């Protein structure tokens, strides 16, 4: 079984490409050639990745078919995709969980997203032994990095960066009105940062109005249905959108109408959603300052310099954890073949001893017992050497361990020649001659 990840992220693909693959995790994962694959999809605003355990050919076929279900051709997008196998796959997911591969270095939200993606895949019966091991270890590594380094200090995140941008435009936010679209975790984080920065008037709109009311209650805001969206676009200074809508919910026409009513007062809009909630053409409107998640890459807080130094410590932890995990995986791969090898050796020894005893019917029970013990020692020594060899070969090619274990030479386990020349058998023969 191979480990492989196919994916793209904020470094390999712009948002216009990433949003085409949004909600890929909500689709039924296809089997390839009738082979049931283990798979965990990880889809966030900054990355779309599918982690597979199974034959590489089947995993690739499954991924290509999944893209086709969204009317996307792999060949047309392959320049944006990356793929990592085996050890590189493990290193990648450990780095992602540690915040080393995030748009904002060290951000915490990704660890929670990995946990949710893993739980979702488990609930759909997409995960068996190998990916269970990988993702449980991944969560462990992510927590270890944050407990042993300061890579996540100073609370820099996409949400906080969005609010910092608003402060750069308006200055103190005490008198600003904010409209928050969406009621998920990101919307909650944005509301928290706005509240901490003095925004008292916050309005929440979500397709499920009850969720908007729950969020509004936490921050002393007011919740409304989507019917009031146009009204609040014109009334609010800050618009932060983070819904899971498959299509834009604020058009250029809607934004133009809102800005006309504001009489030169600017609108600051942050679109954190992928796919985007706000049509990018809104940038063309005077006094509309629209940023999406890719724009946030250009707004890096000075506190990240400390995080970069802590990232070096995190990389050492990831390096050590990857090597340890790969050692464990290699052991797990060869265990079934070692068991088969031991059973074959045991059967071979038993057969050889049976032949040897039948050739020497005058052997005493004590001598037979000594021969059995001697044969066990011979077999144990041989097995130790073969198992070491099997593990080393397994580390190189885990896909042909069955073939390797079946082709190992069992001739040394034919103990007859060793027993015939053993000191105890020679002494027994001398003793019989003396008595004769």
XYZ file of C-alpha atoms in Angstrom:
436
model
C 0.000 0.000 0.000
C 1.365 3.417 -0.997
C 0.762 6.828 0.545
C 0.211 9.649 -1.935
C -1.300 13.141 -1.880
C -2.596 15.118 -4.855
C -3.308 18.788 -4.262
C -2.823 22.470 -4.780
C -2.547 25.395 -2.394
C -2.096 29.160 -2.197
C 1.526 28.773 -3.328
C 0.872 26.602 -6.374
C -2.413 28.057 -7.669
C -4.234 31.422 -7.623
C -7.665 31.730 -6.085
C -9.311 31.661 -9.542
C -8.104 28.065 -9.877
C -8.614 27.018 -6.249
C -12.246 28.075 -6.247
C -12.951 25.701 -9.141
C -12.128 22.821 -6.798
C -14.007 24.119 -3.775
C -16.352 21.638 -2.079
C -14.499 18.721 -3.701
C -14.603 17.054 -0.291
C -18.412 17.026 -0.392
C -18.487 14.789 -3.488
C -18.583 11.000 -3.437
C -15.033 9.684 -3.764
C -14.872 7.203 -6.669
C -13.208 3.808 -6.496
C -10.647 3.170 -9.199
C -10.769 -0.113 -11.147
C -12.939 -1.622 -8.464
C -10.250 -1.108 -5.808
C -11.466 0.509 -2.601
C -9.000 3.211 -1.643
C -8.435 4.865 1.675
C -8.787 8.624 1.197
C -9.021 11.783 3.296
C -9.920 15.025 1.448
C -8.644 18.259 3.003
C -10.341 21.355 1.547
C -9.820 24.832 3.005
C -9.777 28.344 1.564
C -6.052 27.956 0.895
C -5.706 24.328 -0.182
C -7.431 21.356 -1.785
C -5.697 18.040 -1.095
C -6.621 14.357 -1.229
C -4.558 11.889 0.768
C -4.739 8.327 -0.552
C -3.562 4.966 0.694
C -3.518 2.295 -2.003
C -1.911 1.551 -5.359
C -0.655 4.778 -6.955
C -2.308 3.971 -10.291
C -5.724 3.561 -8.628
C -5.312 6.729 -6.554
C -4.472 8.769 -9.639
C -7.441 7.330 -11.551
C -9.743 8.149 -8.628
C -8.454 11.732 -8.408
C -8.813 12.333 -12.157
C -12.359 10.953 -12.106
C -13.251 13.167 -9.159
C -12.098 16.226 -11.109
C -14.116 15.080 -14.107
C -17.264 15.101 -11.980
C -16.746 18.859 -11.649
C -16.172 19.086 -15.417
C -12.456 19.657 -14.885
C -9.677 17.959 -16.840
C -6.548 17.011 -14.936
C -4.314 17.700 -17.947
C -5.587 21.269 -18.148
C -4.768 21.931 -14.497
C -1.744 19.716 -13.825
C 0.650 22.680 -13.759
C -1.053 23.795 -10.542
C -1.077 20.411 -8.821
C 1.623 18.836 -6.706
C 1.904 15.228 -5.652
C 3.986 13.682 -2.899
C 4.536 9.996 -2.250
C 5.489 7.921 0.785
C 7.973 9.833 2.984
C 7.396 13.116 1.116
C 3.640 12.725 1.631
C 4.157 12.219 5.373
C 6.488 15.233 5.578
C 3.930 17.370 3.733
C 0.953 16.601 5.981
C 3.093 16.987 9.133
C 4.254 20.391 7.845
C 0.680 21.427 7.036
C -0.496 20.447 10.527
C 2.399 22.358 12.079
C 1.451 25.588 10.307
C 4.649 25.540 8.224
C 2.734 25.415 4.938
C 0.037 27.978 5.778
C -0.461 31.382 4.197
C -0.001 32.863 7.677
C 2.942 30.992 9.189
C 1.954 29.057 12.295
C -1.790 29.696 12.110
C -3.823 27.429 14.353
C -6.998 26.936 12.364
C -5.490 24.362 9.994
C -5.042 21.795 12.775
C -8.752 21.973 13.570
C -9.581 21.690 9.863
C -7.412 18.567 9.505
C -9.143 17.009 12.506
C -12.596 17.715 11.065
C -11.623 16.403 7.607
C -10.266 13.208 9.147
C -13.401 12.686 11.268
C -15.617 13.299 8.229
C -13.689 10.743 6.156
C -13.935 8.208 8.997
C -17.703 8.743 9.212
C -17.939 7.937 5.488
C -15.899 4.721 5.932
C -13.108 6.056 3.727
C -10.317 5.398 6.225
C -8.659 2.156 7.309
C -5.447 1.264 9.094
C -2.781 3.212 7.196
C -4.512 6.595 6.996
C -5.744 6.167 10.576
C -2.100 5.898 11.629
C -1.058 8.826 9.441
C -3.733 11.288 10.572
C -3.597 10.364 14.246
C 0.144 10.964 14.146
C -0.408 14.169 12.137
C -2.647 15.645 14.840
C -0.116 14.600 17.470
C 2.737 16.305 15.587
C 0.713 19.496 15.073
C 0.036 19.736 18.818
C 3.650 18.897 19.670
C 4.997 21.704 17.452
C 2.719 24.252 19.082
C 3.517 23.078 22.612
C 7.301 22.997 22.083
C 7.703 26.134 19.925
C 6.192 29.619 19.740
C 5.277 29.345 16.063
C 1.656 30.305 16.799
C 2.312 33.226 19.132
C 0.995 36.797 18.656
C -2.373 35.666 17.237
C -1.637 36.359 13.575
C -4.327 34.789 11.389
C -6.355 35.436 8.260
C -9.107 36.870 10.460
C -6.796 39.212 12.383
C -5.029 40.276 9.174
C -8.384 41.184 7.622
C -9.188 43.414 10.589
C -5.708 44.979 10.456
C -6.388 45.955 6.839
C -9.620 47.660 7.909
C -7.713 49.622 10.565
C -5.189 50.743 7.945
C -8.020 52.282 5.915
C -10.312 53.697 8.621
C -7.987 54.116 11.570
C -9.733 53.344 14.903
C -12.808 51.224 14.240
C -14.964 52.424 17.151
C -17.404 54.309 14.919
C -17.397 51.797 12.042
C -20.292 49.531 11.172
C -19.482 45.972 10.091
C -21.481 43.465 8.094
C -20.452 39.818 8.454
C -21.745 37.314 5.923
C -21.614 33.695 7.053
C -21.815 32.044 10.456
C -19.008 29.504 10.418
C -15.736 29.402 12.337
C -14.044 32.050 10.185
C -16.977 34.445 10.566
C -16.815 33.925 14.320
C -13.067 34.676 14.395
C -13.536 37.838 12.349
C -16.327 39.006 14.652
C -14.087 38.388 17.655
C -11.258 40.509 16.210
C -13.657 43.279 15.199
C -15.149 43.299 18.701
C -11.677 43.413 20.286
C -10.839 46.400 18.066
C -13.785 48.460 19.235
C -16.472 47.740 16.618
C -19.779 47.914 18.470
C -22.239 47.838 15.587
C -22.066 44.437 13.900
C -24.698 42.934 11.633
C -24.818 39.238 10.750
C -26.421 37.668 7.713
C -26.497 33.954 6.959
C -28.657 31.663 4.839
C -29.664 29.902 8.029
C -30.898 32.861 10.054
C -30.847 30.952 13.363
C -27.062 30.527 13.056
C -26.643 34.225 12.398
C -28.696 34.958 15.531
C -26.479 32.676 17.626
C -23.372 34.492 16.431
C -24.925 37.926 16.870
C -25.872 37.061 20.447
C -22.226 36.346 21.313
C -21.056 39.777 20.161
C -24.042 42.008 20.888
C -24.863 42.275 17.203
C -28.058 41.955 15.191
C -28.947 39.163 12.777
C -30.942 39.512 9.576
C -31.994 37.351 6.658
C -30.559 37.653 3.145
C -33.551 39.806 2.189
C -31.796 42.750 3.892
C -28.419 42.302 2.183
C -28.738 45.240 -0.222
C -29.794 47.568 2.581
C -26.797 46.739 4.767
C -24.309 46.911 1.907
C -25.023 50.618 1.707
C -25.121 51.165 5.465
C -21.928 49.367 6.526
C -18.305 50.515 6.244
C -16.733 47.065 6.596
C -17.986 43.949 4.820
C -16.351 40.625 5.586
C -17.739 37.609 3.780
C -17.023 33.974 4.572
C -19.905 31.803 3.374
C -19.860 28.388 1.742
C -21.893 29.534 -1.242
C -20.965 27.946 -4.564
C -21.604 31.258 -6.363
C -20.983 34.947 -5.718
C -23.655 36.557 -3.531
C -22.576 40.179 -4.034
C -22.470 41.300 -7.658
C -20.772 44.346 -9.137
C -24.209 45.840 -9.748
C -25.182 45.447 -6.080
C -21.913 47.006 -4.912
C -22.224 49.926 -7.354
C -25.717 50.665 -6.097
C -24.478 50.582 -2.484
C -21.526 52.924 -3.096
C -23.806 55.400 -4.925
C -25.931 55.675 -1.793
C -22.897 56.293 0.452
C -21.874 59.592 -1.215
C -18.086 59.149 -1.381
C -17.835 57.162 1.843
C -15.640 54.094 1.063
C -16.534 50.469 1.512
C -13.851 48.119 2.756
C -14.590 44.509 1.776
C -12.668 41.339 2.623
C -13.751 38.190 0.780
C -12.350 35.242 2.712
C -14.538 32.684 0.956
C -13.413 30.148 -1.653
C -15.233 30.231 -4.076
C -15.405 34.005 -3.716
C -18.601 35.597 -2.379
C -17.956 39.003 -3.959
C -17.499 39.396 -7.705
C -13.853 40.449 -8.291
C -15.076 43.097 -10.778
C -16.172 45.128 -7.742
C -12.529 46.282 -7.548
C -13.252 48.487 -10.566
C -15.698 50.619 -8.550
C -14.274 53.835 -7.126
C -14.123 53.900 -3.298
C -14.551 50.123 -3.047
C -11.496 48.472 -1.494
C -11.857 44.746 -2.084
C -9.362 42.127 -0.905
C -9.498 38.341 -1.222
C -7.505 35.639 0.578
C -4.620 35.873 -1.882
C -4.282 39.593 -1.210
C -3.756 38.820 2.468
C -0.396 37.294 1.582
C 0.852 40.839 1.028
C -0.172 41.932 4.505
C 2.313 40.246 6.832
C 2.482 41.362 10.424
C 5.945 42.241 11.750
C 5.474 39.690 14.507
C 5.983 36.949 11.904
C 9.750 37.465 12.197
C 9.648 35.684 15.561
C 7.507 32.954 14.070
C 10.053 32.405 11.310
C 12.770 31.716 13.849
C 10.434 29.335 15.682
C 9.658 27.637 12.366
C 13.223 26.310 12.291
C 12.559 24.468 15.554
C 9.289 23.175 14.134
C 11.076 21.853 11.045
C 13.441 19.824 13.253
C 10.470 18.313 15.086
C 8.770 17.460 11.782
C 11.988 15.909 10.415
C 12.388 13.632 13.456
C 8.703 12.694 13.546
C 8.688 11.818 9.837
C 11.636 9.442 10.243
C 10.090 7.834 13.305
C 6.745 7.376 11.567
C 8.354 5.852 8.466
C 10.261 3.349 10.645
C 6.988 2.308 12.270
C 5.244 2.012 8.900
C 8.032 -0.163 7.495
C 7.777 -2.445 10.507
C 4.020 -2.719 10.062
C 4.448 -3.549 6.365
C 6.816 -6.457 6.927
C 5.176 -7.983 10.034
C 2.701 -10.190 8.085
C 5.522 -11.446 5.849
C 7.773 -12.141 8.836
C 4.990 -14.245 10.362
C 4.666 -16.237 7.140
C 8.425 -16.679 6.989
C 8.579 -17.976 10.578
C 5.759 -20.407 9.880
C 7.496 -21.723 6.759
C 10.767 -22.123 8.653
C 8.989 -23.947 11.488
C 7.311 -26.342 9.067
C 10.610 -26.914 7.234
C 12.448 -27.711 10.482
C 9.718 -30.073 11.615
C 9.816 -31.910 8.289
C 13.624 -32.126 8.337
C 13.680 -33.440 11.904
C 11.085 -36.060 11.039
C 13.247 -37.319 8.171
C 16.380 -37.248 10.299
C 14.798 -39.217 13.148
C 13.436 -41.821 10.718
C 16.953 -42.282 9.300
C 18.292 -42.846 12.824
C 15.675 -44.906 14.666
C 18.089 -45.915 17.446
C 18.426 -42.372 18.802
C 17.672 -41.987 22.508
C 14.919 -39.602 23.665
C 17.600 -37.394 25.255
C 19.512 -37.149 21.972
C 16.297 -36.413 20.050
C 15.506 -33.591 22.480
C 19.026 -32.190 22.096
C 18.700 -32.333 18.290
C 15.378 -30.492 18.431
C 16.902 -27.759 20.555
C 19.921 -27.533 18.241
C 17.639 -27.244 15.179
C 15.700 -24.436 16.852
C 18.927 -22.540 17.456
C 19.988 -22.974 13.820
C 16.602 -21.813 12.548
C 16.489 -18.818 14.969
C 19.916 -17.605 13.838
C 18.969 -17.952 10.182
C 15.596 -16.255 10.716
C 17.213 -13.272 12.440
C 19.446 -12.687 9.417
C 16.581 -13.107 6.940
C 14.193 -10.855 8.883
C 16.837 -8.113 8.990
C 17.273 -8.507 5.233
C 13.502 -8.461 4.707
C 13.126 -5.204 6.666
C 15.936 -3.573 4.703
C 14.438 -4.617 1.378
C 11.007 -3.525 2.556
C 12.378 -0.080 3.252
C 13.305 0.181 -0.408
C 10.309 -1.419 -2.077
C 7.217 -1.904 0.038
C 5.150 -3.027 -2.951
C 6.901 -6.379 -3.478
C 7.412 -7.678 0.059
C 5.237 -10.708 -0.669
C 7.495 -11.692 -3.573
C 10.646 -11.066 -1.515
C 9.480 -13.226 1.419
C 8.396 -16.105 -0.834
C 11.704 -16.137 -2.713
C 13.949 -16.248 0.354
C 16.131 -19.348 0.331
C 15.024 -21.849 2.984
C 17.867 -24.309 2.325
C 19.750 -23.334 5.501
C 16.718 -24.542 7.477
C 17.348 -28.050 6.160
C 19.078 -28.957 9.399
C 19.983 -32.567 8.584
C 23.509 -31.742 7.412
C 24.101 -29.625 10.507
C 22.820 -32.322 12.839
C 24.899 -35.049 11.178
C 28.060 -33.046 11.841
C 27.102 -31.727 15.232
C 29.331 -32.564 18.232
C 26.487 -34.172 20.132
C 25.562 -36.477 17.259
C 29.266 -37.426 16.774
C 29.571 -38.214 20.532
C 26.413 -40.327 20.395
C 27.805 -42.339 17.463
C 31.089 -42.903 19.329
C 29.187 -44.022 22.391
C 27.181 -46.557 20.354
C 30.371 -47.921 18.796
C 31.969 -48.270 22.242
C 28.994 -50.205 23.579
C 29.028 -52.408 20.515
